[in-house]
Short mmCIF file of C-alpha atoms in Angstrom, two decimals:
data_model
loop_
_atom_site.label_atom_id
_atom_site.label_comp_id
_atom_site.label_asym_id
_atom_site.label_seq_id
_atom_site.Cartn_x
_atom_site.Cartn_y
_atom_site.Cartn_z
CA MET A 1 -24.30 15.35 5.29
CA VAL A 2 -20.61 15.58 6.17
CA ARG A 3 -18.76 12.30 6.39
CA ALA A 4 -16.30 11.74 9.22
CA PHE A 5 -12.72 11.49 7.94
CA SER A 6 -9.84 11.11 10.36
CA HIS A 7 -7.23 12.40 7.91
CA GLN A 8 -6.45 16.06 7.35
CA TRP A 9 -5.36 16.69 3.77
CA PRO A 10 -3.32 19.71 2.60
CA PRO A 11 -5.21 22.54 0.89
CA ILE A 12 -2.99 22.50 -2.21
CA ILE A 13 -2.65 19.49 -4.50
CA GLN A 14 0.08 19.75 -7.11
CA GLY A 15 -1.32 18.45 -10.38
CA GLY A 16 -0.12 15.08 -11.64
CA MET A 17 1.19 16.07 -15.06
CA GLY A 18 2.44 13.40 -17.42
CA VAL A 19 4.58 12.23 -18.90
CA ALA A 20 7.21 12.81 -16.15
CA ILE A 21 6.54 16.56 -15.82
CA SER A 22 5.32 15.79 -12.30
CA HIS A 23 8.36 13.66 -11.57
CA TRP A 24 9.65 12.87 -8.12
CA PRO A 25 11.80 16.02 -7.55
CA LEU A 26 8.74 18.24 -8.05
CA ALA A 27 6.46 16.11 -5.89
CA ARG A 28 9.13 15.97 -3.21
CA ALA A 29 9.58 19.75 -3.19
CA VAL A 30 5.83 20.32 -2.86
CA SER A 31 5.51 17.71 -0.14
CA LEU A 32 8.42 19.18 1.82
CA ALA A 33 6.59 22.52 1.69
CA GLY A 34 3.60 20.96 3.45
CA GLN A 35 1.29 20.40 0.48
CA LEU A 36 0.36 17.26 -1.48
CA GLY A 37 3.07 16.49 -4.02
CA VAL A 38 1.95 14.20 -6.84
CA VAL A 39 4.02 12.08 -9.22
CA SER A 40 2.76 11.03 -12.63
CA GLY A 41 2.58 7.28 -13.15
CA THR A 42 1.65 7.52 -16.83
CA GLY A 43 4.18 5.72 -19.02
CA ILE A 44 6.40 5.16 -15.98
CA ASP A 45 7.78 1.88 -17.38
CA THR A 46 9.15 3.68 -20.44
CA VAL A 47 10.35 6.62 -18.33
CA LEU A 48 12.22 4.19 -16.07
CA LEU A 49 13.73 2.41 -19.06
CA ARG A 50 14.96 5.63 -20.66
CA ARG A 51 16.40 7.04 -17.45
CA LEU A 52 18.42 3.85 -17.02
CA GLN A 53 19.67 3.98 -20.60
CA ASP A 54 20.71 7.59 -20.03
CA GLY A 55 22.97 6.45 -17.21
CA ASP A 56 20.69 7.03 -14.20
CA VAL A 57 22.14 10.49 -13.60
CA GLY A 58 22.59 11.01 -9.88
CA GLY A 59 22.09 7.30 -9.15
CA HIS A 60 18.54 7.88 -7.94
CA ILE A 61 16.91 4.84 -9.56
CA ARG A 62 19.62 2.57 -8.20
CA ARG A 63 19.11 4.10 -4.77
CA ALA A 64 15.38 3.38 -4.93
CA PHE A 65 15.95 -0.12 -6.29
CA ALA A 66 18.26 -0.87 -3.36
CA ALA A 67 15.28 -0.20 -1.07
CA SER A 68 12.75 -2.15 -3.12
CA PRO A 69 11.02 -5.29 -1.82
CA TRP A 70 12.03 -7.11 -5.02
CA PRO A 71 15.86 -7.01 -4.94
CA ASP A 72 16.40 -9.85 -7.41
CA LEU A 73 13.97 -8.34 -9.89
CA ALA A 74 15.55 -4.91 -9.49
CA ASN A 75 19.00 -6.33 -10.19
CA LYS A 76 17.75 -8.08 -13.33
CA ILE A 77 16.28 -4.83 -14.63
CA LEU A 78 19.56 -3.02 -13.97
CA SER A 79 21.54 -5.75 -15.70
CA ARG A 80 19.35 -5.56 -18.77
CA TYR A 81 18.77 -1.82 -19.17
CA PHE A 82 21.26 0.25 -17.16
CA ARG A 83 23.97 1.89 -19.28
CA PRO A 84 26.61 3.46 -16.96
CA SER A 85 27.91 5.75 -19.71
CA GLY A 86 24.49 6.50 -21.16
CA ARG A 87 23.62 6.43 -24.86
CA LEU A 88 25.34 7.96 -27.83
CA PRO A 89 23.74 11.32 -28.76
CA ASP A 90 21.69 9.97 -31.68
CA GLN A 91 21.21 6.43 -30.41
CA PRO A 92 17.57 5.27 -30.20
CA TYR A 93 16.21 4.13 -26.87
CA MET A 94 15.49 0.44 -26.48
CA ARG A 95 11.76 -0.16 -26.83
CA LEU A 96 9.38 -2.23 -24.76
CA PRO A 97 6.69 -4.41 -26.34
CA LEU A 98 3.33 -2.66 -26.57
CA TRP A 99 0.95 -3.49 -23.74
CA ASN A 100 -1.86 -5.96 -24.41
CA LEU A 101 -4.16 -8.21 -22.40
CA GLU A 102 -1.47 -10.88 -22.24
CA SER A 103 1.37 -8.56 -21.27
CA ASN A 104 4.13 -10.57 -19.70
CA TYR A 105 5.72 -10.83 -16.30
CA TRP A 106 8.63 -8.61 -17.33
CA GLN A 107 6.46 -5.79 -18.64
CA SER A 108 4.41 -5.62 -15.46
CA ALA A 109 7.61 -5.80 -13.42
CA LEU A 110 8.97 -2.66 -15.08
CA ALA A 111 5.70 -0.81 -14.41
CA MET A 112 5.66 -2.01 -10.81
CA LEU A 113 9.29 -1.04 -10.12
CA GLY A 114 8.76 2.26 -11.92
CA GLY A 115 5.81 3.11 -9.69
CA PHE A 116 7.76 2.09 -6.61
CA ALA A 117 10.87 4.10 -7.47
CA GLU A 118 9.01 7.30 -8.35
CA VAL A 119 7.01 7.36 -5.11
CA TRP A 120 9.88 6.15 -2.93
CA LEU A 121 12.16 8.93 -4.17
CA ALA A 122 9.44 11.55 -3.65
CA LYS A 123 8.82 10.37 -0.07
CA PHE A 124 12.39 9.59 0.97
CA ASP A 125 13.48 10.85 4.37
CA HIS A 126 10.60 13.19 5.19
CA PRO A 127 7.06 12.82 6.62
CA GLY A 128 5.22 14.72 3.89
CA GLN A 129 2.39 13.28 1.82
CA VAL A 130 2.76 12.12 -1.79
CA GLY A 131 0.16 11.01 -4.31
CA ILE A 132 0.29 9.35 -7.72
CA ASN A 133 -1.76 10.34 -10.75
CA LEU A 134 -2.80 7.86 -13.45
CA LEU A 135 -5.06 8.07 -16.50
CA THR A 136 -8.06 5.74 -16.43
CA LYS A 137 -7.79 5.50 -20.24
CA VAL A 138 -4.29 4.01 -19.93
CA ALA A 139 -5.70 0.97 -18.19
CA LEU A 140 -3.33 -1.87 -19.05
CA PRO A 141 -0.32 -0.93 -16.83
CA ASN A 142 -2.26 0.73 -14.01
CA LEU A 143 -2.60 -2.15 -11.56
CA ALA A 144 1.11 -2.95 -11.70
CA VAL A 145 2.03 0.72 -11.25
CA LEU A 146 -0.35 1.06 -8.30
CA TYR A 147 1.02 -2.02 -6.56
CA GLY A 148 4.56 -0.70 -6.84
CA ALA A 149 3.49 2.72 -5.57
CA MET A 150 1.71 1.12 -2.61
CA HIS A 151 4.90 -0.67 -1.59
CA ALA A 152 6.47 2.80 -1.44
CA LYS A 153 3.62 3.90 0.88
CA VAL A 154 1.88 6.26 -1.52
CA ASP A 155 -0.70 8.34 0.35
CA VAL A 156 -3.24 9.17 -2.37
CA VAL A 157 -4.21 7.88 -5.81
CA LEU A 158 -5.77 10.42 -8.20
CA MET A 159 -7.31 9.32 -11.49
CA GLY A 160 -9.28 11.01 -14.25
CA ALA A 161 -9.65 10.73 -18.06
CA GLY A 162 -12.42 8.18 -17.68
CA ILE A 163 -14.56 6.67 -14.94
CA PRO A 164 -12.29 4.83 -12.47
CA ARG A 165 -15.16 2.99 -10.78
CA GLU A 166 -13.23 -0.25 -10.23
CA ILE A 167 -10.06 1.28 -8.80
CA PRO A 168 -11.16 1.58 -5.13
CA GLY A 169 -11.90 -2.14 -4.93
CA ALA A 170 -8.63 -2.93 -6.67
CA LEU A 171 -6.77 -0.87 -4.07
CA ASP A 172 -8.43 -2.89 -1.32
CA LEU A 173 -7.26 -6.14 -2.91
CA LEU A 174 -3.74 -4.95 -3.67
CA ALA A 175 -3.36 -3.74 -0.09
CA SER A 176 -3.89 -7.36 0.96
CA ASN A 177 -1.45 -8.60 -1.72
CA LYS A 178 -4.33 -10.25 -3.57
CA PRO A 179 -4.92 -10.45 -7.34
CA ALA A 180 -6.94 -7.57 -8.78
CA ALA A 181 -8.66 -7.01 -12.12
CA LEU A 182 -10.16 -4.17 -14.15
CA ARG A 183 -12.69 -4.52 -16.93
CA CYS A 184 -11.14 -3.66 -20.31
CA ASP A 185 -13.34 -1.36 -22.39
CA VAL A 186 -13.58 -2.90 -25.87
CA VAL A 187 -15.22 -1.21 -28.86
CA GLY A 188 -17.80 -3.64 -30.24
CA LEU A 189 -18.29 -5.55 -26.98
CA SER A 190 -20.69 -4.92 -24.12
CA PRO A 191 -19.25 -4.64 -20.60
CA ALA A 192 -20.46 -8.17 -19.88
CA GLN A 193 -18.55 -9.46 -22.92
CA SER A 194 -15.38 -7.48 -22.30
CA PRO A 195 -12.26 -9.23 -20.94
CA TRP A 196 -10.40 -8.43 -17.74
CA ILE A 197 -7.03 -6.80 -17.18
CA ARG A 198 -5.47 -8.90 -14.45
CA PHE A 199 -2.55 -8.40 -12.09
CA ASP A 200 -1.41 -10.97 -9.55
CA PRO A 201 0.98 -9.65 -6.88
CA THR A 202 1.82 -13.18 -5.80
CA SER A 203 3.69 -13.63 -9.09
CA TYR A 204 6.40 -11.37 -7.67
CA GLU A 205 8.25 -12.71 -4.66
CA THR A 206 8.81 -9.97 -2.11
CA ILE A 207 10.81 -9.72 1.07
CA SER A 208 7.56 -9.42 3.03
CA GLN A 209 3.91 -10.27 2.35
CA ALA A 210 2.65 -8.01 5.16
CA PRO A 211 -0.49 -5.99 4.33
CA LEU A 212 0.15 -2.65 2.67
CA LYS A 213 -1.27 0.76 3.50
CA ARG A 214 -4.36 1.31 1.39
CA PRO A 215 -4.01 4.82 -0.09
CA ALA A 216 -6.86 7.29 -0.25
CA PHE A 217 -8.57 7.57 -3.61
CA PHE A 218 -9.57 10.88 -5.19
CA PRO A 219 -11.31 10.48 -8.56
CA ILE A 220 -10.93 13.50 -10.84
CA ILE A 221 -14.41 14.42 -12.03
CA SER A 222 -16.08 17.05 -14.18
CA SER A 223 -19.78 16.65 -13.28
CA TYR A 224 -22.08 15.96 -10.37
CA SER A 225 -23.36 12.83 -12.12
CA LEU A 226 -19.86 11.36 -12.13
CA ALA A 227 -19.42 12.29 -8.47
CA LEU A 228 -22.64 10.43 -7.74
CA VAL A 229 -21.47 7.34 -9.64
CA MET A 230 -18.16 7.28 -7.80
CA SER A 231 -19.76 7.80 -4.39
CA LYS A 232 -22.55 5.23 -4.87
CA LYS A 233 -21.31 2.65 -7.38
CA ALA A 234 -17.54 2.43 -6.99
CA THR A 235 -16.23 -1.00 -5.98
CA GLY A 236 -14.75 0.38 -2.77
CA ALA A 237 -14.48 3.53 -0.70
CA ILE A 238 -13.37 6.89 -2.03
CA GLN A 239 -12.03 9.64 0.20
CA GLY A 240 -12.57 12.81 -1.83
CA PHE A 241 -12.86 14.41 -5.27
CA VAL A 242 -10.86 16.68 -7.50
CA ILE A 243 -13.36 18.69 -9.56
CA GLU A 244 -11.70 19.79 -12.78
CA GLY A 245 -13.06 22.46 -15.09
CA PRO A 246 -12.42 22.82 -18.83
CA THR A 247 -9.75 25.49 -18.34
CA ALA A 248 -7.34 22.92 -16.86
CA GLY A 249 -4.33 21.73 -18.82
CA GLY A 250 -3.98 18.31 -20.43
CA HIS A 251 -7.10 16.32 -21.22
CA ASN A 252 -10.48 17.93 -20.60
CA ALA A 253 -13.87 16.32 -20.36
CA PRO A 254 -15.83 17.00 -23.57
CA PRO A 255 -18.75 19.43 -23.38
CA ARG A 256 -22.08 17.84 -22.56
CA GLY A 257 -24.62 17.55 -25.37
CA ALA A 258 -24.09 18.02 -29.09
CA LYS A 259 -20.56 18.89 -30.17
CA GLN A 260 -20.17 22.58 -30.98
CA LEU A 261 -17.01 24.49 -31.94
CA ASP A 262 -16.39 28.22 -31.83
CA SER A 263 -14.94 30.28 -34.68
CA SER A 264 -11.40 29.23 -33.71
CA GLY A 265 -12.29 25.53 -33.75
CA GLN A 266 -12.35 25.06 -29.98
CA PRO A 267 -15.10 23.20 -28.08
CA VAL A 268 -17.84 25.39 -26.64
CA TYR A 269 -18.60 24.84 -22.96
CA LYS A 270 -21.90 26.11 -21.61
CA GLU A 271 -23.72 26.54 -18.33
CA ARG A 272 -24.63 22.85 -18.17
CA ASP A 273 -20.90 22.03 -18.03
CA VAL A 274 -20.51 23.92 -14.75
CA VAL A 275 -20.41 21.48 -11.84
CA ASP A 276 -23.08 21.87 -9.15
CA LEU A 277 -20.73 22.27 -6.20
CA LYS A 278 -23.51 22.37 -3.62
CA ALA A 279 -24.77 19.00 -4.84
CA VAL A 280 -21.27 17.55 -4.71
CA ALA A 281 -20.74 18.96 -1.22
CA ALA A 282 -23.96 17.28 -0.10
CA LEU A 283 -22.37 13.89 -0.84
CA GLY A 284 -20.16 14.53 2.17
CA TYR A 285 -16.68 14.21 0.71
CA PRO A 286 -13.93 16.84 0.70
CA PHE A 287 -13.19 18.23 -2.73
CA TRP A 288 -10.52 20.31 -4.41
CA LEU A 289 -11.17 22.64 -7.35
CA ALA A 290 -8.93 22.46 -10.42
CA GLY A 291 -8.70 24.41 -13.66
CA GLY A 292 -8.06 28.15 -13.43
CA TYR A 293 -7.15 28.22 -9.73
CA GLY A 294 -3.46 29.01 -10.16
CA PHE A 295 -3.57 32.56 -8.82
CA SER A 296 -3.01 34.30 -5.51
CA GLY A 297 -6.30 34.31 -3.62
CA ALA A 298 -7.64 31.19 -5.33
CA LEU A 299 -7.66 29.24 -2.07
CA GLU A 300 -10.07 31.73 -0.52
CA VAL A 301 -12.27 31.63 -3.62
CA ALA A 302 -12.38 27.83 -3.54
CA ARG A 303 -13.07 27.61 0.18
CA ALA A 304 -15.93 30.09 -0.18
CA GLN A 305 -17.52 27.53 -2.53
CA GLY A 306 -17.17 24.73 0.02
CA ALA A 307 -13.92 23.25 -1.27
CA ALA A 308 -11.16 21.85 0.91
CA GLY A 309 -8.61 23.45 -1.39
CA ILE A 310 -7.31 23.63 -4.94
CA GLN A 311 -5.32 21.54 -7.39
CA VAL A 312 -2.78 23.51 -9.42
CA GLY A 313 -0.78 22.21 -12.36
CA THR A 314 0.40 24.89 -14.78
CA LEU A 315 2.37 27.00 -12.28
CA PHE A 316 4.23 23.91 -11.09
CA ALA A 317 4.85 22.65 -14.64
CA TYR A 318 7.28 25.52 -15.30
CA SER A 319 8.95 25.56 -11.88
CA GLU A 320 12.63 24.73 -11.47
CA GLU A 321 11.82 21.28 -10.10
CA SER A 322 9.49 20.11 -12.86
CA GLY A 323 10.51 17.42 -15.32
CA MET A 324 9.94 19.51 -18.45
CA ALA A 325 13.01 19.74 -20.68
CA ALA A 326 14.94 22.82 -19.54
CA ASP A 327 15.18 24.51 -22.95
CA LEU A 328 11.49 23.97 -23.61
CA LYS A 329 10.57 25.34 -20.19
CA GLN A 330 12.61 28.47 -20.79
CA GLN A 331 11.05 28.93 -24.22
CA VAL A 332 7.57 28.96 -22.68
CA LEU A 333 8.58 31.28 -19.84
CA THR A 334 10.07 33.73 -22.33
CA ALA A 335 6.86 33.67 -24.37
CA VAL A 336 4.74 34.23 -21.26
CA CYS A 337 6.81 37.22 -20.15
CA ALA A 338 6.61 38.68 -23.64
CA GLY A 339 2.84 38.22 -23.66
CA PHE A 340 2.95 35.80 -26.59
CA ALA A 341 1.93 32.55 -24.88
CA SER A 342 -1.32 31.19 -26.29
CA VAL A 343 -3.26 28.11 -25.19
CA ARG A 344 -6.05 26.51 -27.18
CA THR A 345 -8.32 23.55 -26.60
CA ASP A 346 -7.69 21.17 -29.50
CA PRO A 347 -10.66 18.84 -30.09
CA LEU A 348 -8.63 16.56 -32.37
CA ALA A 349 -5.11 16.29 -30.92
CA SER A 350 -5.66 13.43 -28.48
CA PRO A 351 -6.19 9.88 -29.75
CA THR A 352 -8.64 9.44 -26.86
CA GLY A 353 -11.15 11.79 -28.46
CA TYR A 354 -11.05 14.05 -25.39
CA PRO A 355 -10.25 17.74 -25.91
CA PHE A 356 -6.61 18.49 -25.13
CA LYS A 357 -4.97 21.78 -24.18
CA VAL A 358 -2.06 22.78 -26.43
CA VAL A 359 0.35 25.71 -26.14
CA ASP A 360 0.93 27.22 -29.59
CA MET A 361 4.70 27.27 -30.06
CA GLU A 362 7.13 27.13 -32.95
CA ASN A 363 8.95 23.85 -33.61
CA THR A 364 6.35 21.79 -31.74
CA LEU A 365 3.49 19.55 -32.84
CA SER A 366 1.16 22.52 -32.41
CA THR A 367 2.36 23.82 -35.79
CA THR A 368 1.05 22.40 -39.04
CA ALA A 369 4.53 22.08 -40.56
CA VAL A 370 5.92 19.97 -37.71
CA TYR A 371 2.77 17.87 -37.55
CA LYS A 372 2.82 17.09 -41.27
CA ALA A 373 6.57 16.42 -41.34
CA ARG A 374 6.37 13.75 -38.65
CA GLN A 375 6.15 10.21 -39.96
CA ARG A 376 3.37 8.38 -38.14
CA VAL A 377 4.52 5.54 -35.92
CA CYS A 378 2.91 3.85 -32.91
CA ASP A 379 5.76 2.43 -30.83
CA LEU A 380 4.52 3.24 -27.32
CA GLY A 381 0.80 2.65 -27.64
CA TYR A 382 -0.46 3.79 -24.25
CA LEU A 383 -3.51 5.58 -25.72
CA ARG A 384 -4.63 2.84 -28.09
CA GLU A 385 -8.22 1.63 -27.86
CA ALA A 386 -9.18 -2.03 -27.63
CA TYR A 387 -11.60 -3.28 -30.27
CA SER A 388 -13.20 -6.56 -31.31
CA ASN A 389 -11.65 -7.60 -34.63
CA ALA A 390 -13.18 -9.60 -37.49
CA GLN A 391 -12.07 -12.85 -35.89
CA GLY A 392 -13.78 -11.98 -32.62
CA ASP A 393 -10.50 -11.40 -30.79
CA VAL A 394 -9.43 -8.25 -28.95
CA SER A 395 -6.91 -6.11 -30.82
CA PHE A 396 -5.65 -2.55 -30.40
CA ARG A 397 -5.59 0.52 -32.65
CA CYS A 398 -4.86 4.23 -32.43
CA PRO A 399 -6.09 7.03 -34.72
CA ALA A 400 -2.60 8.59 -34.48
CA GLU A 401 -0.89 5.47 -35.89
CA PRO A 402 -0.17 5.13 -39.64
CA ILE A 403 -3.47 5.87 -41.32
CA ALA A 404 -3.54 2.75 -43.51
CA ASN A 405 -2.97 0.55 -40.45
CA TYR A 406 -5.78 2.21 -38.52
CA VAL A 407 -8.27 1.92 -41.37
CA GLU A 408 -7.27 -1.70 -41.98
CA LYS A 409 -8.21 -2.39 -38.35
CA GLY A 410 -11.71 -1.04 -38.95
CA GLY A 411 -11.07 2.52 -37.83
CA ARG A 412 -12.75 5.42 -39.62
CA LEU A 413 -10.55 7.55 -41.85
CA GLU A 414 -12.12 10.76 -40.52
CA ASP A 415 -11.01 9.85 -36.99
CA THR A 416 -7.35 10.14 -38.02
CA VAL A 417 -7.60 13.82 -38.97
CA GLY A 418 -5.50 16.01 -36.69
CA ARG A 419 -4.62 13.20 -34.29
CA LYS A 420 -1.22 13.57 -32.67
CA CYS A 421 1.00 10.96 -31.05
CA LEU A 422 0.82 12.30 -27.52
CA CYS A 423 2.74 9.30 -26.18
CA ASN A 424 5.91 10.22 -28.07
CA ALA A 425 5.39 13.98 -27.89
CA LEU A 426 4.97 14.05 -24.11
CA MET A 427 8.03 11.84 -23.62
CA ALA A 428 9.91 14.38 -25.74
CA SER A 429 8.61 17.26 -23.60
CA ALA A 430 10.14 15.54 -20.58
CA GLY A 431 13.53 15.48 -22.30
CA ILE A 432 13.51 11.80 -23.31
CA PRO A 433 12.52 11.85 -27.01
CA GLN A 434 12.85 8.78 -29.18
CA HIS A 435 15.32 8.85 -32.08
CA GLN A 436 13.50 7.10 -34.90
CA SER A 437 15.03 4.85 -37.55
CA ASP A 438 14.63 7.52 -40.24
CA GLY A 439 16.99 9.79 -38.30
CA THR A 440 14.31 12.10 -36.94
CA VAL A 441 13.80 12.98 -33.30
CA GLU A 442 10.25 12.92 -31.96
CA PRO A 443 8.89 16.49 -31.68
CA VAL A 444 7.48 17.91 -28.46
CA ILE A 445 4.04 19.12 -27.51
CA VAL A 446 3.33 21.47 -24.61
CA THR A 447 0.12 21.42 -22.61
CA SER A 448 -0.96 24.04 -20.08
CA GLY A 449 -4.07 25.44 -18.51
CA ASP A 450 -5.74 28.57 -19.84
CA ALA A 451 -4.40 30.61 -16.93
CA ILE A 452 -0.79 30.38 -18.11
CA ALA A 453 -0.44 34.18 -17.90
CA HIS A 454 -0.41 33.98 -14.07
CA ILE A 455 3.16 32.71 -14.38
CA GLN A 456 4.16 36.36 -14.85
CA ASP A 457 3.30 36.98 -11.20
CA LEU A 458 6.16 34.65 -10.26
CA LEU A 459 8.71 36.25 -12.60
CA PRO A 460 9.55 39.81 -11.56
CA PRO A 461 11.90 41.77 -13.84
CA GLY A 462 15.33 40.15 -14.01
CA CYS A 463 14.09 36.68 -13.05
CA ASN A 464 13.80 33.78 -15.46
CA SER A 465 12.87 30.95 -13.10
CA TYR A 466 11.01 30.20 -9.90
CA SER A 467 10.76 27.31 -7.44
CA ALA A 468 7.87 25.11 -6.36
CA LYS A 469 8.14 26.68 -2.91
CA GLU A 470 7.63 30.11 -4.47
CA VAL A 471 4.47 28.81 -6.15
CA ILE A 472 3.13 27.67 -2.79
CA ASP A 473 4.06 30.96 -1.12
CA TYR A 474 2.26 32.80 -3.93
CA LEU A 475 -0.87 30.66 -3.58
CA THR A 476 -0.97 30.98 0.22
CA LYS A 477 -0.04 34.66 0.46
CA GLY A 478 -2.08 36.41 3.12
CA LEU A 479 -3.50 33.20 4.61
#
């Protein structure tokens, strides 16, 4: 069965890499080149806040805010957070309260305006298509971010790191400016007992209440069973899939079955972890293959397997337009060209419990010395899990927070081993690290797909950088 879809999507999707690696300049460059540019919406409220405190270099946020449907709200945010001269070199960023089920009007407003600004800037003054990527695990801000992105006419929503079954229905409601809700997964409570994460668009007065364009929804999946769930049991319509293998960067789905590690401590993936592409194709939706498809000729390989195209992250992550801190980007490129770049799948790094790809590099959280030297603090909290506490209320904890705090909240001591604060580390990788009260600066972590060596194809002798357009030319060569 092939479903009838009126929309023709580009063959290349640029991966939505957070935090702020897939920022609007990268998505815009990819979109202008005729492919699907994708911005990351993960932590966008904090990203927005820090950009404003750094002086809004180039005036881009203010330009987007001037076009927003919430002018009064935008002006209040600027009055509170914008620093025309930026911060002092060692001055900490102002912090937002951690998200919870009762997060306030102001918190959701920052997420909403952040989602709007990022998509609006990526789409400004051209007809190309732009998507937004969010993590299902980071559930609390997602509805607000999506509503803001929809006001900027986002074309596609892509979500993985969980089962985003309720998102399609939420998109339908938000497109009609109606309240939407997602079930909050709570350790110790059944789904029927779990509370709702609610967002009411009518709380924010806009210039117009006209219906919004409902974006397409592409869940990011790693198995046929998940494709079946999303096609049959989602709360609304989906329009396609991104099928991601375990060689992709960032979070990976854990191997199916009993946990098994190889001699280097990495998860072992077996034949049962390979997605049945023929079965997925029989569901009738277009799909894009991700994880290890960042090489010239990959489009032909993917199409031969029935795919509409490929999603590529790693090659774009080190392009000139990406949001990675410039010195960090150059450090990785130098290591790649020297043949020293090494990527491993760390089963412990992520507080989510999902395997996470890490580039082994000096002076980053990938090294034992840097990891042990960092004082544990949880001041962003995007990856915390909700749990039912002794009083029967819903609280939040993270295995990367101070160990005593986590154990006091009922967490297991063994779950804290090797856990890294990805929230702070990924902000640092995007060039906006927090300066902590003890005088330390949050260290970075670098994530990439296993196929990082293909970057060498884009760096002939004498070159130390490449553009997003060059990535696309490389991927489409001969087609």
